[in-house]
């Protein structure tokens, strides 16, 4: 039991308990209405939208959006299918952000934001990322814009921060990327403050896609016939996150870390207690809430040194992720998890365009394209 608003309240779920008893925040990695509503009911204070999520929204809410896609096409008669798809991403993001506005006001901009992803085709252009970030930022007062932690993305993150745009750095797996993101944001903050511009209501985060780092190392192990103790690879992303958190706290970076790409409960449970964000998709929130995993502060608990040592010894790509000097800025774009994730994000934008095409130009025989 705890007291919330001066009334005794029994915790409804582990995630809700976490949000009420620790500094750790819950954001929803979805923009589907029912899923976002569920998350908010369990303490969620943020959400995400991108082409992958929009595809999921269209599968679950076709009655809300199929006619709107056709209407967008009429309003934009010369637009490509990709442009119609991105207009839909914008509209769904703006619409779902409305649910978070009361939270945004209550948290004074630190939470209550809808995270919208920039076009992955722009990952090599700082200027294109910056211009799209400005456009997305204007969609609603509580937007936060995802920019990839690529070489060009780091430059765009500094400029966008300087322009007062709250950024969620994404496509990020490694400690060197996180530090580069944090330093870029600090530069942007300092430039704003030097000119007397406000930063008090900005709420940036830096994502660590821990599960995707785990996935990559598992693929490497399979390809190279690497044997290690069972379960060790489930800790790689968690180990990087914990080390990054310690460094961020020591250096006083004004950006929170965000845990994404869930593959196991440790990517939630081991991070509880930190001034961080966890952002699971709906299915993982349901799993966590239905689990018997206790809510306790574990962010300061180190990963077993034997696990870290074996990962460092057997996987050069873990060394690149775990060591502060493991990757140079020029190597961000060619790091294995980055390449794999960018390719998947690019494929999602193409799938969204195909979905638009199937609505605008349905096949005469009724089959999908």
Coordinates of C-alpha atoms in Angstrom, one line a residue:
X1 CA 0.0 0.0 0.0
X2 CA 1.1 3.6 -0.6
X3 CA -0.5 7.0 -0.3
X4 CA -1.2 8.7 -3.6
X5 CA -3.2 11.9 -3.5
X6 CA -3.6 11.3 0.3
X7 CA -5.6 8.2 -0.3
X8 CA -4.4 4.6 0.4
X9 CA -4.0 2.9 -2.9
X10 CA -3.2 -0.8 -3.5
X11 CA -0.7 -1.1 -6.4
X12 CA -2.5 -2.4 -9.5
X13 CA 0.6 -3.9 -11.1
X14 CA 4.4 -4.1 -10.9
X15 CA 4.8 -1.4 -13.5
X16 CA 2.4 0.9 -11.6
X17 CA 4.2 0.2 -8.4
X18 CA 7.5 1.1 -10.1
X19 CA 6.2 4.4 -11.3
X20 CA 4.9 5.3 -7.8
X21 CA 7.8 4.2 -5.6
X22 CA 10.9 4.8 -7.7
X23 CA 12.2 7.5 -10.1
X24 CA 11.9 5.1 -13.0
X25 CA 9.3 6.1 -15.6
X26 CA 7.2 4.1 -18.0
X27 CA 6.7 5.0 -21.6
X28 CA 4.6 3.0 -24.0
X29 CA 6.3 1.7 -27.2
X30 CA 3.1 1.9 -29.2
X31 CA 0.5 4.4 -30.5
X32 CA -2.5 2.1 -30.6
X33 CA -5.3 3.7 -28.7
X34 CA -6.2 0.7 -26.5
X35 CA -2.5 -0.1 -25.8
X36 CA -1.6 3.5 -24.9
X37 CA -4.7 3.7 -22.7
X38 CA -3.6 0.5 -20.9
X39 CA -0.1 1.9 -20.3
X40 CA -1.4 5.2 -18.9
X41 CA -3.7 3.3 -16.5
X42 CA -0.6 1.5 -15.3
X43 CA 1.5 4.6 -14.8
X44 CA 2.7 5.3 -18.3
X45 CA 3.8 8.9 -19.0
X46 CA 5.0 8.7 -22.7
X47 CA 4.5 7.0 -26.0
X48 CA 6.2 6.3 -29.4
X49 CA 5.2 6.4 -33.0
X50 CA 7.1 5.3 -36.1
X51 CA 6.4 3.4 -39.4
X52 CA 6.7 0.1 -37.7
X53 CA 4.2 1.2 -35.1
X54 CA 1.9 2.7 -37.7
X55 CA 1.7 -0.6 -39.5
X56 CA 0.6 -2.1 -36.2
X57 CA -2.0 0.6 -35.7
X58 CA -3.4 0.0 -39.2
X59 CA -3.7 -3.7 -38.4
X60 CA -5.5 -3.1 -35.1
X61 CA -7.5 0.1 -36.0
X62 CA -8.3 -0.1 -39.7
X63 CA -11.7 1.4 -39.0
X64 CA -10.1 4.6 -37.7
X65 CA -7.4 5.1 -40.4
X66 CA -8.2 3.4 -43.8
X67 CA -10.6 6.1 -44.8
X68 CA -8.2 8.8 -43.6
X69 CA -5.5 7.4 -45.8
X70 CA -7.8 7.7 -48.8
X71 CA -8.6 11.3 -47.7
X72 CA -5.0 12.2 -47.3
X73 CA -4.3 11.0 -50.9
X74 CA -7.1 13.3 -52.2
X75 CA -5.7 16.2 -50.2
X76 CA -2.2 15.5 -51.6
X77 CA -3.0 14.6 -55.2
X78 CA 0.6 14.5 -56.4
X79 CA 2.1 12.8 -53.3
X80 CA 3.9 9.5 -53.5
X81 CA 2.8 6.6 -51.4
X82 CA 5.7 7.2 -49.1
X83 CA 4.7 10.8 -48.6
X84 CA 1.1 9.7 -47.8
X85 CA 2.5 7.2 -45.3
X86 CA 4.6 9.8 -43.6
X87 CA 1.7 12.2 -43.4
X88 CA -0.2 9.4 -41.7
X89 CA 2.7 8.9 -39.2
X90 CA 2.4 12.6 -38.4
X91 CA -1.3 12.5 -37.9
X92 CA -1.3 9.4 -35.7
X93 CA 1.5 10.9 -33.6
X94 CA -0.3 14.2 -33.2
X95 CA -3.6 12.5 -32.4
X96 CA -2.1 10.2 -29.7
X97 CA -0.1 13.0 -28.2
X98 CA -3.3 14.6 -27.1
X99 CA -3.8 11.8 -24.5
X100 CA -0.5 12.8 -23.0
X101 CA -1.0 16.5 -22.7
X102 CA -2.3 16.5 -19.1
X103 CA 0.8 14.4 -18.1
X104 CA 3.0 16.8 -20.1
X105 CA 1.6 19.8 -18.1
X106 CA 1.9 18.0 -14.8
X107 CA 5.6 17.0 -15.4
X108 CA 6.5 20.4 -16.9
X109 CA 7.8 18.9 -20.2
X110 CA 10.0 16.1 -18.7
X111 CA 7.4 13.4 -19.5
X112 CA 4.0 13.3 -21.3
X113 CA 5.7 13.3 -24.7
X114 CA 5.0 11.4 -27.9
X115 CA 8.2 10.2 -29.5
X116 CA 8.1 10.4 -33.4
X117 CA 10.9 8.9 -35.5
X118 CA 12.6 10.7 -38.3
X119 CA 12.9 9.1 -41.7
X120 CA 15.7 6.5 -41.6
X121 CA 16.6 7.4 -45.2
X122 CA 18.1 10.5 -43.8
X123 CA 20.6 8.8 -41.5
X124 CA 23.6 10.3 -43.4
X125 CA 22.2 13.9 -43.6
X126 CA 22.4 16.1 -40.5
X127 CA 20.5 18.9 -42.4
X128 CA 17.7 16.6 -43.5
X129 CA 17.3 15.2 -40.0
X130 CA 17.3 18.7 -38.5
X131 CA 14.6 20.0 -40.9
X132 CA 12.4 17.0 -40.3
X133 CA 12.9 17.4 -36.6
X134 CA 11.7 21.0 -36.8
X135 CA 8.6 19.9 -38.7
X136 CA 7.8 17.1 -36.3
X137 CA 8.4 19.3 -33.3
X138 CA 5.7 21.7 -34.6
X139 CA 3.0 19.0 -34.7
X140 CA 2.1 19.3 -31.0
X141 CA 3.6 21.0 -27.9
X142 CA 4.6 17.6 -26.4
X143 CA 6.5 16.0 -29.2
X144 CA 9.9 14.4 -28.8
X145 CA 11.8 13.6 -32.0
X146 CA 13.8 10.5 -32.6
X147 CA 17.1 11.0 -34.4
X148 CA 19.5 8.1 -35.0
X149 CA 22.9 8.0 -33.2
X150 CA 24.7 7.9 -36.5
X151 CA 27.6 10.2 -37.4
X152 CA 25.3 12.7 -39.1
X153 CA 22.7 12.1 -36.4
X154 CA 25.0 13.3 -33.6
X155 CA 25.5 16.6 -35.4
X156 CA 21.7 16.9 -35.9
X157 CA 21.1 16.2 -32.2
X158 CA 23.2 19.1 -31.2
X159 CA 21.6 21.5 -33.6
X160 CA 18.1 20.3 -32.8
X161 CA 18.8 20.7 -29.1
X162 CA 20.1 24.2 -29.7
X163 CA 16.8 24.9 -31.4
X164 CA 14.8 23.8 -28.4
X165 CA 13.7 20.5 -29.7
X166 CA 13.6 17.6 -27.2
X167 CA 15.3 14.6 -28.8
X168 CA 15.1 10.9 -28.3
X169 CA 18.4 9.5 -29.7
X170 CA 17.6 6.1 -31.3
X171 CA 19.5 3.4 -33.2
X172 CA 21.8 3.4 -30.2
X173 CA 23.4 0.3 -28.6
X174 CA 26.8 1.2 -27.4
X175 CA 28.4 3.3 -24.7
X176 CA 30.4 5.4 -27.2
X177 CA 27.1 6.3 -28.9
X178 CA 25.4 7.3 -25.6
X179 CA 28.3 9.5 -24.6
X180 CA 28.4 11.2 -28.0
X181 CA 24.7 11.8 -27.7
X182 CA 25.0 13.3 -24.2
X183 CA 27.9 15.5 -25.2
X184 CA 26.0 16.8 -28.3
X185 CA 23.0 17.6 -26.1
X186 CA 25.1 19.4 -23.6
X187 CA 26.6 21.5 -26.4
X188 CA 23.1 22.3 -27.6
X189 CA 22.0 23.2 -24.0
X190 CA 25.0 25.4 -23.4
X191 CA 24.5 27.3 -26.7
X192 CA 20.9 28.0 -25.8
X193 CA 21.8 29.1 -22.3
X194 CA 24.5 31.4 -23.6
X195 CA 21.9 33.1 -25.6
X196 CA 19.5 33.3 -22.7
X197 CA 17.1 30.7 -24.2
X198 CA 15.1 28.4 -21.9
X199 CA 15.8 24.7 -21.5
X200 CA 13.7 24.1 -18.4
X201 CA 10.8 22.3 -20.2
X202 CA 12.9 20.2 -22.5
X203 CA 12.9 16.4 -21.8
X204 CA 15.5 14.6 -23.9
X205 CA 16.3 10.9 -23.7
X206 CA 19.0 8.6 -25.1
X207 CA 17.7 5.2 -26.0
X208 CA 19.8 2.0 -25.5
X209 CA 18.2 -0.8 -27.6
X210 CA 19.6 -3.5 -25.3
X211 CA 17.7 -6.4 -26.8
X212 CA 18.9 -5.6 -30.3
X213 CA 22.5 -5.7 -29.0
X214 CA 21.7 -9.1 -27.5
X215 CA 20.2 -10.2 -30.8
X216 CA 23.3 -9.1 -32.7
X217 CA 25.7 -11.0 -30.4
X218 CA 23.5 -14.1 -30.6
X219 CA 23.7 -13.9 -34.4
X220 CA 27.5 -13.5 -34.2
X221 CA 27.7 -16.5 -31.9
X222 CA 25.7 -18.6 -34.2
X223 CA 27.7 -17.6 -37.3
X224 CA 31.1 -18.1 -35.6
X225 CA 30.2 -21.1 -33.5
X226 CA 30.9 -19.3 -30.2
X227 CA 30.0 -21.3 -27.1
X228 CA 29.5 -19.6 -23.8
X229 CA 27.5 -20.2 -20.6
X230 CA 23.7 -20.3 -21.1
X231 CA 22.0 -17.0 -20.4
X232 CA 25.1 -14.9 -20.6
X233 CA 24.0 -13.1 -23.8
X234 CA 20.8 -12.0 -22.1
X235 CA 22.9 -9.6 -20.0
X236 CA 24.8 -7.8 -22.7
X237 CA 22.4 -4.9 -23.2
X238 CA 21.8 -4.6 -19.5
X239 CA 25.5 -4.4 -18.8
X240 CA 26.0 -1.6 -21.3
X241 CA 23.0 0.3 -19.8
X242 CA 24.2 0.0 -16.2
X243 CA 27.6 1.2 -17.1
X244 CA 26.2 4.1 -19.2
X245 CA 23.9 5.1 -16.3
X246 CA 26.8 5.2 -13.9
X247 CA 28.8 7.4 -16.2
X248 CA 25.8 9.7 -16.9
X249 CA 25.3 10.2 -13.2
X250 CA 28.9 10.9 -12.5
X251 CA 29.2 13.4 -15.3
X252 CA 25.8 15.1 -14.6
X253 CA 24.5 14.8 -18.2
X254 CA 21.1 16.4 -18.5
X255 CA 19.6 13.6 -20.5
X256 CA 17.9 10.4 -19.3
X257 CA 18.6 6.9 -20.6
X258 CA 15.8 4.9 -22.0
X259 CA 15.6 1.1 -22.2
X260 CA 14.0 -0.3 -25.4
X261 CA 13.9 -3.5 -27.5
X262 CA 12.8 -5.9 -24.8
X263 CA 13.8 -9.5 -24.9
X264 CA 13.7 -10.4 -21.3
X265 CA 12.5 -9.0 -17.9
X266 CA 16.0 -7.9 -16.9
X267 CA 15.8 -5.1 -19.4
X268 CA 13.1 -3.8 -17.0
X269 CA 13.7 -5.3 -13.6
X270 CA 17.5 -4.7 -13.5
X271 CA 17.0 -1.0 -14.3
X272 CA 14.4 -0.2 -11.7
X273 CA 15.5 2.5 -9.3
X274 CA 17.3 4.6 -11.8
X275 CA 16.2 8.0 -13.0
X276 CA 15.6 6.4 -16.4
X277 CA 12.7 5.5 -18.7
X278 CA 11.7 2.0 -19.6
X279 CA 9.7 1.8 -22.9
X280 CA 8.2 -1.7 -23.5
X281 CA 5.7 -2.5 -26.1
X282 CA 2.2 -3.5 -24.9
X283 CA 2.8 -7.2 -24.9
X284 CA 5.8 -6.8 -22.7
X285 CA 3.9 -4.5 -20.3
X286 CA 1.2 -7.2 -20.0
X287 CA 3.9 -9.8 -19.3
X288 CA 5.6 -7.7 -16.7
X289 CA 2.3 -6.9 -15.0
X290 CA 1.4 -10.5 -14.9
X291 CA 4.7 -11.7 -13.5
X292 CA 5.9 -12.4 -10.0
X293 CA 9.1 -10.3 -10.5
X294 CA 9.3 -8.0 -7.5
X295 CA 9.8 -4.3 -7.8
X296 CA 13.1 -3.4 -6.2
X297 CA 15.9 -0.9 -6.9
X298 CA 18.5 -2.9 -8.8
X299 CA 20.1 -0.2 -11.1
X300 CA 23.2 0.0 -8.8
X301 CA 23.6 -3.8 -8.7
X302 CA 26.5 -4.7 -11.0
X303 CA 26.2 -7.4 -13.6
X304 CA 28.2 -10.5 -12.5
X305 CA 31.9 -9.7 -13.5
X306 CA 32.3 -13.3 -14.8
X307 CA 29.5 -12.6 -17.4
X308 CA 31.0 -9.3 -18.4
X309 CA 34.5 -10.8 -18.7
X310 CA 33.4 -13.7 -20.9
X311 CA 31.4 -11.3 -23.2
X312 CA 34.4 -9.0 -23.4
X313 CA 36.7 -11.9 -24.1
X314 CA 34.6 -13.7 -26.8
X315 CA 32.9 -10.8 -28.6
X316 CA 34.8 -7.8 -30.1
X317 CA 31.4 -6.2 -30.8
X318 CA 30.6 -6.3 -27.1
X319 CA 33.9 -4.7 -26.4
X320 CA 33.0 -2.0 -28.9
X321 CA 29.7 -1.4 -27.1
X322 CA 31.0 -1.7 -23.5
X323 CA 34.2 0.4 -23.6
X324 CA 34.0 4.2 -23.8
X325 CA 36.5 4.2 -26.6
X326 CA 35.2 1.1 -28.3
X327 CA 33.8 3.0 -31.4
X328 CA 34.8 6.1 -33.1
X329 CA 32.2 8.5 -34.4
X330 CA 33.1 7.5 -37.9
X331 CA 32.3 3.8 -37.0
X332 CA 28.8 4.4 -35.7
X333 CA 27.2 3.9 -39.1
X334 CA 28.9 0.6 -39.8
X335 CA 28.5 -1.0 -36.4
X336 CA 26.6 -4.3 -36.9
X337 CA 23.5 -3.6 -34.7
X338 CA 23.3 -0.1 -36.4
X339 CA 23.3 -1.6 -39.9
X340 CA 20.8 -4.3 -39.0
X341 CA 18.4 -1.9 -37.3
X342 CA 18.6 0.8 -40.0
X343 CA 17.8 -1.8 -42.7
X344 CA 14.8 -3.0 -40.7
X345 CA 13.6 0.5 -40.2
X346 CA 14.0 1.2 -43.9
X347 CA 12.1 -1.9 -44.8
X348 CA 9.2 -0.8 -42.5
X349 CA 8.9 2.5 -44.4
X350 CA 8.6 0.5 -47.6
X351 CA 6.0 -1.8 -46.0
X352 CA 4.0 1.3 -45.0
X353 CA 4.1 2.6 -48.6
X354 CA 2.9 -0.8 -49.8
X355 CA 0.0 -0.7 -47.3
X356 CA -0.9 2.8 -48.7
X357 CA -0.7 1.4 -52.2
X358 CA -3.0 -1.5 -51.4
X359 CA -5.7 0.9 -50.2
X360 CA -5.3 3.4 -53.1
X361 CA -4.7 0.9 -55.9
X362 CA -6.3 -2.4 -54.7
X363 CA -5.4 -5.4 -56.9
X364 CA -8.1 -6.2 -59.4
X365 CA -8.1 -9.9 -58.3
X366 CA -8.3 -8.9 -54.6
X367 CA -4.8 -10.2 -53.7
X368 CA -2.3 -8.2 -51.8
X369 CA 0.7 -6.8 -53.7

